[in-house]
């Protein structure tokens, strides 16, 4: 069904193109114009979702190239990676290391994108001012304050997340009741995808993914999930996807850096062991030599480093 949507091609769509896209999204999800999020909410969700990927993935990867030794090399565990990649050539090892790094950053960017989309999909949703809270929603009928920590998917270890949510929710409650106001504050741990049931335990409500999107959009669960999914799919074609040259650059740098001298494509595990296990004075000279050679070869290939972009 979603494959039939007329996808957006850029963030600078003309207004009529945007309206056509919104109409198709609504039709695919059986959401009428007077139901759920407004058209402007959907536009904000599309722009916010794509923009977060551009900022938190493309920017991070572009900035990472010059820091490849700090971000990649020093994190190579010779005990574990040496076994995992035991028979791999340097080219393959570099590819696997960079793929792992970029995949983790892509998932992180996805989390920010989902949070931005959730905030945008309703005039009653807001980015929480309270520390550690992702979304703040006020029930228009009761005035109850709902505080959400949002995760893009299920995690195996969430005890720290829940402990922090309890602390932050209590701190937020104290701020909200200043001046003697009486207000109900509810802490919610929401998983955008993968939670199939709702539970309540230890003063924390854990809505299913369907219930979460229903809360956000004020639609029934089925249509709410379909709407969020359709928006994410439409926004996918709005993402600039400019990271690939920088990913290729990091692979080239890592490959040259870990290459055993005098071999066509062997990994120098002995040096990696020294580099990650011994004092700096024992490997500093070789580190500089390897980096200089790798960086020089990369620049000679025509790669133009990105100007460092500011963090959030």
mmCIF file of C-alpha atoms in Angstrom:
data_model
loop_
_atom_site.group_PDB
_atom_site.id
_atom_site.type_symbol
_atom_site.label_atom_id
_atom_site.label_comp_id
_atom_site.label_asym_id
_atom_site.label_seq_id
_atom_site.Cartn_x
_atom_site.Cartn_y
_atom_site.Cartn_z
ATOM 1 C CA UNK A 1 0.000 0.000 0.000
ATOM 2 C CA UNK A 2 2.686 2.490 1.020
ATOM 3 C CA UNK A 3 4.650 1.738 -2.129
ATOM 4 C CA UNK A 4 1.925 3.549 -4.091
ATOM 5 C CA UNK A 5 2.504 6.814 -2.273
ATOM 6 C CA UNK A 6 3.860 9.616 -4.412
ATOM 7 C CA UNK A 7 7.095 10.234 -2.525
ATOM 8 C CA UNK A 8 8.559 13.675 -1.935
ATOM 9 C CA UNK A 9 11.877 14.441 -3.576
ATOM 10 C CA UNK A 10 13.196 17.315 -1.473
ATOM 11 C CA UNK A 11 12.521 19.533 1.501
ATOM 12 C CA UNK A 12 11.707 22.412 -0.852
ATOM 13 C CA UNK A 13 8.564 20.929 -2.367
ATOM 14 C CA UNK A 14 6.083 23.425 -3.759
ATOM 15 C CA UNK A 15 2.982 23.829 -1.622
ATOM 16 C CA UNK A 16 0.745 22.067 -4.158
ATOM 17 C CA UNK A 17 3.120 19.102 -4.235
ATOM 18 C CA UNK A 18 3.050 18.940 -0.468
ATOM 19 C CA UNK A 19 -0.718 19.035 -0.401
ATOM 20 C CA UNK A 20 -0.889 16.223 -2.929
ATOM 21 C CA UNK A 21 1.500 14.162 -0.825
ATOM 22 C CA UNK A 22 -0.492 14.819 2.346
ATOM 23 C CA UNK A 23 -3.714 13.854 0.579
ATOM 24 C CA UNK A 24 -2.170 10.560 -0.546
ATOM 25 C CA UNK A 25 -0.836 9.830 2.929
ATOM 26 C CA UNK A 26 -4.266 10.445 4.441
ATOM 27 C CA UNK A 27 -6.014 8.335 1.799
ATOM 28 C CA UNK A 28 -3.604 5.428 2.296
ATOM 29 C CA UNK A 29 -4.306 5.466 6.038
ATOM 30 C CA UNK A 30 -8.053 6.219 5.860
ATOM 31 C CA UNK A 31 -7.549 9.467 7.773
ATOM 32 C CA UNK A 32 -9.903 12.267 6.759
ATOM 33 C CA UNK A 33 -8.753 15.921 6.583
ATOM 34 C CA UNK A 34 -10.678 16.753 9.756
ATOM 35 C CA UNK A 35 -9.211 13.823 11.704
ATOM 36 C CA UNK A 36 -5.981 13.477 13.641
ATOM 37 C CA UNK A 37 -3.026 15.750 12.901
ATOM 38 C CA UNK A 38 -3.574 18.842 10.781
ATOM 39 C CA UNK A 39 -1.981 19.164 7.350
ATOM 40 C CA UNK A 40 0.592 21.522 8.862
ATOM 41 C CA UNK A 41 1.365 18.937 11.553
ATOM 42 C CA UNK A 42 2.048 16.364 8.837
ATOM 43 C CA UNK A 43 4.275 18.802 6.930
ATOM 44 C CA UNK A 44 6.197 19.497 10.127
ATOM 45 C CA UNK A 45 6.529 15.768 10.749
ATOM 46 C CA UNK A 46 7.857 15.143 7.224
ATOM 47 C CA UNK A 47 10.379 17.975 7.442
ATOM 48 C CA UNK A 48 11.356 17.100 10.999
ATOM 49 C CA UNK A 49 11.889 13.414 10.284
ATOM 50 C CA UNK A 50 14.053 14.039 7.212
ATOM 51 C CA UNK A 51 15.886 16.947 8.808
ATOM 52 C CA UNK A 52 16.926 14.920 11.836
ATOM 53 C CA UNK A 53 18.493 12.256 9.620
ATOM 54 C CA UNK A 54 20.353 14.923 7.674
ATOM 55 C CA UNK A 55 21.642 16.508 10.867
ATOM 56 C CA UNK A 56 22.325 13.511 13.071
ATOM 57 C CA UNK A 57 23.661 11.157 10.387
ATOM 58 C CA UNK A 58 25.145 13.096 7.466
ATOM 59 C CA UNK A 59 26.686 15.715 9.756
ATOM 60 C CA UNK A 60 28.090 13.198 12.218
ATOM 61 C CA UNK A 61 29.609 11.008 9.509
ATOM 62 C CA UNK A 62 31.143 13.986 7.686
ATOM 63 C CA UNK A 63 32.732 15.195 10.909
ATOM 64 C CA UNK A 64 33.969 11.700 11.780
ATOM 65 C CA UNK A 65 36.402 11.341 8.872
ATOM 66 C CA UNK A 66 39.132 13.450 10.462
ATOM 67 C CA UNK A 67 38.564 11.665 13.778
ATOM 68 C CA UNK A 68 38.749 8.084 12.451
ATOM 69 C CA UNK A 69 41.585 7.131 14.799
ATOM 70 C CA UNK A 70 39.660 8.352 17.851
ATOM 71 C CA UNK A 71 36.315 6.927 16.765
ATOM 72 C CA UNK A 72 37.346 3.688 15.048
ATOM 73 C CA UNK A 73 40.967 2.658 15.605
ATOM 74 C CA UNK A 74 41.181 3.025 19.375
ATOM 75 C CA UNK A 75 37.923 1.077 19.764
ATOM 76 C CA UNK A 76 39.169 -2.024 17.967
ATOM 77 C CA UNK A 77 39.276 -4.749 20.607
ATOM 78 C CA UNK A 78 42.133 -7.040 19.481
ATOM 79 C CA UNK A 79 40.804 -9.915 21.578
ATOM 80 C CA UNK A 80 37.328 -9.864 20.039
ATOM 81 C CA UNK A 81 37.817 -8.349 16.600
ATOM 82 C CA UNK A 82 40.970 -10.376 16.091
ATOM 83 C CA UNK A 83 38.868 -13.523 16.295
ATOM 84 C CA UNK A 84 35.853 -12.168 14.421
ATOM 85 C CA UNK A 85 37.961 -10.945 11.514
ATOM 86 C CA UNK A 86 40.771 -13.479 11.814
ATOM 87 C CA UNK A 87 40.935 -14.464 8.139
ATOM 88 C CA UNK A 88 39.652 -11.222 6.634
ATOM 89 C CA UNK A 89 41.833 -8.988 4.450
ATOM 90 C CA UNK A 90 42.356 -5.377 5.499
ATOM 91 C CA UNK A 91 39.830 -4.136 2.938
ATOM 92 C CA UNK A 92 37.095 -6.334 4.415
ATOM 93 C CA UNK A 93 37.996 -5.476 8.009
ATOM 94 C CA UNK A 94 37.858 -1.752 7.262
ATOM 95 C CA UNK A 95 34.474 -2.204 5.591
ATOM 96 C CA UNK A 96 33.052 -4.144 8.564
ATOM 97 C CA UNK A 97 34.355 -1.659 11.122
ATOM 98 C CA UNK A 98 32.929 1.341 9.287
ATOM 99 C CA UNK A 99 29.636 -0.431 8.583
ATOM 100 C CA UNK A 100 29.245 -1.132 12.297
ATOM 101 C CA UNK A 101 29.983 2.507 13.138
ATOM 102 C CA UNK A 102 27.635 3.952 10.514
ATOM 103 C CA UNK A 103 24.833 1.508 11.347
ATOM 104 C CA UNK A 104 24.918 2.532 14.995
ATOM 105 C CA UNK A 105 24.811 6.196 14.042
ATOM 106 C CA UNK A 106 21.963 5.595 11.599
ATOM 107 C CA UNK A 107 19.887 3.987 14.353
ATOM 108 C CA UNK A 108 20.669 6.920 16.649
ATOM 109 C CA UNK A 109 19.600 9.374 13.944
ATOM 110 C CA UNK A 110 16.420 7.349 13.505
ATOM 111 C CA UNK A 111 15.634 7.776 17.175
ATOM 112 C CA UNK A 112 15.923 11.552 16.911
ATOM 113 C CA UNK A 113 13.810 11.500 13.740
ATOM 114 C CA UNK A 114 11.027 9.489 15.378
ATOM 115 C CA UNK A 115 11.004 11.804 18.389
ATOM 116 C CA UNK A 116 10.768 14.849 16.127
ATOM 117 C CA UNK A 117 7.932 13.257 14.145
ATOM 118 C CA UNK A 118 6.016 12.382 17.318
ATOM 119 C CA UNK A 119 6.289 15.931 18.625
ATOM 120 C CA UNK A 120 5.125 17.353 15.304
ATOM 121 C CA UNK A 121 2.065 15.114 14.956
ATOM 122 C CA UNK A 122 -0.241 17.099 17.180
ATOM 123 C CA UNK A 123 -0.701 20.629 18.422
ATOM 124 C CA UNK A 124 -0.942 19.310 21.977
ATOM 125 C CA UNK A 125 2.504 17.694 21.780
ATOM 126 C CA UNK A 126 5.612 19.612 22.750
ATOM 127 C CA UNK A 127 9.308 19.033 23.192
ATOM 128 C CA UNK A 128 9.621 18.787 26.951
ATOM 129 C CA UNK A 129 11.498 21.519 28.785
ATOM 130 C CA UNK A 130 12.227 19.100 31.622
ATOM 131 C CA UNK A 131 15.599 17.361 31.611
ATOM 132 C CA UNK A 132 15.516 13.805 30.302
ATOM 133 C CA UNK A 133 11.940 13.969 28.991
ATOM 134 C CA UNK A 134 11.386 13.726 25.236
ATOM 135 C CA UNK A 135 7.719 14.622 24.863
ATOM 136 C CA UNK A 136 5.228 16.550 26.989
ATOM 137 C CA UNK A 137 1.510 16.171 26.251
ATOM 138 C CA UNK A 138 -1.360 17.821 28.093
ATOM 139 C CA UNK A 139 -4.752 16.137 28.126
ATOM 140 C CA UNK A 140 -7.201 18.873 27.048
ATOM 141 C CA UNK A 141 -10.065 17.344 29.036
ATOM 142 C CA UNK A 142 -8.415 16.594 32.364
ATOM 143 C CA UNK A 143 -5.337 18.801 32.302
ATOM 144 C CA UNK A 144 -3.204 15.767 33.152
ATOM 145 C CA UNK A 145 0.439 16.089 32.189
ATOM 146 C CA UNK A 146 1.896 13.118 30.298
ATOM 147 C CA UNK A 147 5.690 12.904 30.134
ATOM 148 C CA UNK A 148 7.281 10.531 27.642
ATOM 149 C CA UNK A 149 10.698 9.035 27.168
ATOM 150 C CA UNK A 150 10.726 7.737 23.599
ATOM 151 C CA UNK A 151 12.864 4.920 22.225
ATOM 152 C CA UNK A 152 12.845 4.024 18.552
ATOM 153 C CA UNK A 153 12.796 0.280 19.292
ATOM 154 C CA UNK A 154 12.966 -2.257 22.082
ATOM 155 C CA UNK A 155 16.163 -2.506 24.099
ATOM 156 C CA UNK A 156 17.457 -5.443 26.113
ATOM 157 C CA UNK A 157 18.654 -3.352 29.051
ATOM 158 C CA UNK A 158 16.244 -0.646 30.084
ATOM 159 C CA UNK A 159 16.623 -0.534 33.872
ATOM 160 C CA UNK A 160 18.843 2.564 33.672
ATOM 161 C CA UNK A 161 16.361 4.230 31.310
ATOM 162 C CA UNK A 162 13.469 3.570 33.667
ATOM 163 C CA UNK A 163 15.396 4.746 36.726
ATOM 164 C CA UNK A 164 16.276 7.975 34.959
ATOM 165 C CA UNK A 165 12.659 8.417 33.816
ATOM 166 C CA UNK A 166 11.450 8.154 37.416
ATOM 167 C CA UNK A 167 13.932 10.812 38.552
ATOM 168 C CA UNK A 168 13.197 13.165 35.687
ATOM 169 C CA UNK A 169 9.432 12.724 35.951
ATOM 170 C CA UNK A 170 9.521 13.553 39.668
ATOM 171 C CA UNK A 171 11.655 16.634 38.996
ATOM 172 C CA UNK A 172 9.216 17.717 36.276
ATOM 173 C CA UNK A 173 6.242 17.126 38.596
ATOM 174 C CA UNK A 174 7.774 19.430 41.212
ATOM 175 C CA UNK A 175 8.143 22.165 38.605
ATOM 176 C CA UNK A 176 4.593 21.703 37.336
ATOM 177 C CA UNK A 177 3.020 21.955 40.806
ATOM 178 C CA UNK A 178 4.907 25.064 41.853
ATOM 179 C CA UNK A 179 2.659 27.702 43.347
ATOM 180 C CA UNK A 180 0.279 25.180 44.839
ATOM 181 C CA UNK A 181 -1.170 23.968 41.555
ATOM 182 C CA UNK A 182 -2.836 20.597 41.605
ATOM 183 C CA UNK A 183 -1.930 18.578 38.564
ATOM 184 C CA UNK A 184 -1.637 14.908 37.718
ATOM 185 C CA UNK A 185 1.676 13.878 36.170
ATOM 186 C CA UNK A 186 2.117 10.540 34.402
ATOM 187 C CA UNK A 187 5.430 9.027 33.315
ATOM 188 C CA UNK A 188 5.404 7.053 30.071
ATOM 189 C CA UNK A 189 8.137 4.881 28.592
ATOM 190 C CA UNK A 190 7.238 4.651 24.903
ATOM 191 C CA UNK A 191 8.742 2.392 22.251
ATOM 192 C CA UNK A 192 7.905 3.599 18.751
ATOM 193 C CA UNK A 193 8.198 0.163 17.145
ATOM 194 C CA UNK A 194 8.235 -3.345 18.573
ATOM 195 C CA UNK A 195 6.155 -3.064 21.747
ATOM 196 C CA UNK A 196 2.991 -5.109 21.161
ATOM 197 C CA UNK A 197 1.372 -4.827 24.608
ATOM 198 C CA UNK A 198 0.773 -2.085 27.157
ATOM 199 C CA UNK A 199 1.810 -2.516 30.783
ATOM 200 C CA UNK A 200 1.893 -0.496 34.002
ATOM 201 C CA UNK A 201 4.449 -1.150 36.695
ATOM 202 C CA UNK A 202 6.129 0.860 39.430
ATOM 203 C CA UNK A 203 4.335 4.099 38.499
ATOM 204 C CA UNK A 204 5.439 3.950 34.867
ATOM 205 C CA UNK A 205 3.035 3.346 32.004
ATOM 206 C CA UNK A 206 4.577 1.474 29.093
ATOM 207 C CA UNK A 207 2.170 1.842 26.171
ATOM 208 C CA UNK A 208 2.364 -0.508 23.255
ATOM 209 C CA UNK A 209 3.750 1.060 20.097
ATOM 210 C CA UNK A 210 0.210 1.217 18.730
ATOM 211 C CA UNK A 211 -1.093 2.914 21.878
ATOM 212 C CA UNK A 212 1.764 5.407 21.799
ATOM 213 C CA UNK A 213 1.015 6.517 18.238
ATOM 214 C CA UNK A 214 -2.684 6.657 19.092
ATOM 215 C CA UNK A 215 -1.871 9.000 22.007
ATOM 216 C CA UNK A 216 0.305 11.152 19.762
ATOM 217 C CA UNK A 217 -2.084 11.453 16.823
ATOM 218 C CA UNK A 218 -5.433 11.122 18.637
ATOM 219 C CA UNK A 219 -6.504 8.451 16.153
ATOM 220 C CA UNK A 220 -7.400 4.815 16.649
ATOM 221 C CA UNK A 221 -4.407 2.532 17.028
ATOM 222 C CA UNK A 222 -4.470 0.964 13.571
ATOM 223 C CA UNK A 223 -4.767 4.218 11.674
ATOM 224 C CA UNK A 224 -2.301 5.942 13.998
ATOM 225 C CA UNK A 225 0.401 3.342 13.319
ATOM 226 C CA UNK A 226 -0.261 3.401 9.589
ATOM 227 C CA UNK A 227 -0.070 7.197 9.527
ATOM 228 C CA UNK A 228 3.257 7.344 11.355
ATOM 229 C CA UNK A 229 4.672 4.643 9.104
ATOM 230 C CA UNK A 230 3.432 6.351 5.937
ATOM 231 C CA UNK A 231 4.983 9.659 6.994
ATOM 232 C CA UNK A 232 8.329 7.995 7.692
ATOM 233 C CA UNK A 233 8.259 6.287 4.297
ATOM 234 C CA UNK A 234 7.406 9.529 2.506
ATOM 235 C CA UNK A 235 10.098 11.397 4.418
ATOM 236 C CA UNK A 236 12.697 8.811 3.393
ATOM 237 C CA UNK A 237 12.880 10.331 -0.092
ATOM 238 C CA UNK A 238 13.412 13.765 1.422
ATOM 239 C CA UNK A 239 16.602 12.739 3.208
ATOM 240 C CA UNK A 240 19.635 14.131 1.385
ATOM 241 C CA UNK A 241 21.782 10.997 1.886
ATOM 242 C CA UNK A 242 25.099 12.778 1.405
ATOM 243 C CA UNK A 243 27.182 10.616 3.728
ATOM 244 C CA UNK A 244 28.450 7.987 1.280
ATOM 245 C CA UNK A 245 31.609 9.830 0.140
ATOM 246 C CA UNK A 246 32.592 10.259 3.772
ATOM 247 C CA UNK A 247 31.846 6.609 4.557
ATOM 248 C CA UNK A 248 34.057 5.580 1.639
ATOM 249 C CA UNK A 249 36.764 7.952 2.892
ATOM 250 C CA UNK A 250 36.744 6.415 6.367
ATOM 251 C CA UNK A 251 36.969 2.909 4.916
ATOM 252 C CA UNK A 252 39.979 3.968 2.837
ATOM 253 C CA UNK A 253 41.676 5.576 5.829
ATOM 254 C CA UNK A 254 41.120 2.613 8.128
ATOM 255 C CA UNK A 255 42.251 0.154 5.471
ATOM 256 C CA UNK A 256 45.531 1.989 4.915
ATOM 257 C CA UNK A 257 46.079 2.535 8.622
ATOM 258 C CA UNK A 258 45.686 -1.130 9.654
ATOM 259 C CA UNK A 259 47.548 -2.574 6.644
ATOM 260 C CA UNK A 260 50.627 -4.667 7.484
ATOM 261 C CA UNK A 261 53.593 -3.069 5.672
ATOM 262 C CA UNK A 262 54.883 -5.053 2.712
ATOM 263 C CA UNK A 263 51.671 -7.021 2.215
ATOM 264 C CA UNK A 264 48.940 -6.467 -0.380
ATOM 265 C CA UNK A 265 45.979 -6.612 2.016
ATOM 266 C CA UNK A 266 46.904 -8.164 5.372
ATOM 267 C CA UNK A 267 45.817 -6.700 8.697
ATOM 268 C CA UNK A 268 48.616 -5.764 11.083
ATOM 269 C CA UNK A 269 47.066 -7.220 14.232
ATOM 270 C CA UNK A 270 50.367 -6.875 16.072
ATOM 271 C CA UNK A 271 50.293 -3.118 15.645
ATOM 272 C CA UNK A 272 46.599 -2.931 16.531
ATOM 273 C CA UNK A 273 47.389 -4.787 19.749
ATOM 274 C CA UNK A 274 50.185 -2.317 20.589
ATOM 275 C CA UNK A 275 48.049 0.673 19.588
ATOM 276 C CA UNK A 276 45.138 -0.275 21.837
ATOM 277 C CA UNK A 277 46.968 -1.923 24.753
ATOM 278 C CA UNK A 278 50.263 -0.092 25.344
ATOM 279 C CA UNK A 279 51.393 3.381 26.390
ATOM 280 C CA UNK A 280 51.322 6.093 23.756
ATOM 281 C CA UNK A 281 55.090 6.495 23.670
ATOM 282 C CA UNK A 282 55.460 2.941 22.342
ATOM 283 C CA UNK A 283 53.313 3.501 19.252
ATOM 284 C CA UNK A 284 53.098 7.260 18.718
ATOM 285 C CA UNK A 285 55.718 7.482 15.960
ATOM 286 C CA UNK A 286 54.232 4.653 13.935
ATOM 287 C CA UNK A 287 50.743 6.000 14.501
ATOM 288 C CA UNK A 288 51.734 9.335 12.988
ATOM 289 C CA UNK A 289 53.483 7.622 10.072
ATOM 290 C CA UNK A 290 50.495 5.433 9.275
ATOM 291 C CA UNK A 291 48.062 8.318 9.588
ATOM 292 C CA UNK A 292 50.170 10.589 7.394
ATOM 293 C CA UNK A 293 50.383 7.945 4.667
ATOM 294 C CA UNK A 294 46.671 7.128 4.853
ATOM 295 C CA UNK A 295 45.564 10.763 4.849
ATOM 296 C CA UNK A 296 47.900 11.667 2.021
ATOM 297 C CA UNK A 297 46.618 8.819 -0.135
ATOM 298 C CA UNK A 298 43.017 9.813 0.572
ATOM 299 C CA UNK A 299 43.611 13.431 -0.460
ATOM 300 C CA UNK A 300 45.464 12.282 -3.579
ATOM 301 C CA UNK A 301 42.319 10.343 -4.561
ATOM 302 C CA UNK A 302 40.442 13.631 -4.889
ATOM 303 C CA UNK A 303 38.502 13.475 -1.641
ATOM 304 C CA UNK A 304 37.640 16.886 -0.228
ATOM 305 C CA UNK A 305 37.170 16.849 3.571
ATOM 306 C CA UNK A 306 34.026 18.432 4.857
ATOM 307 C CA UNK A 307 34.344 21.593 6.901
ATOM 308 C CA UNK A 308 33.632 20.729 10.496
ATOM 309 C CA UNK A 309 29.966 21.261 11.159
ATOM 310 C CA UNK A 310 28.767 22.414 14.576
ATOM 311 C CA UNK A 311 27.130 20.011 16.967
ATOM 312 C CA UNK A 312 23.677 20.601 18.353
#
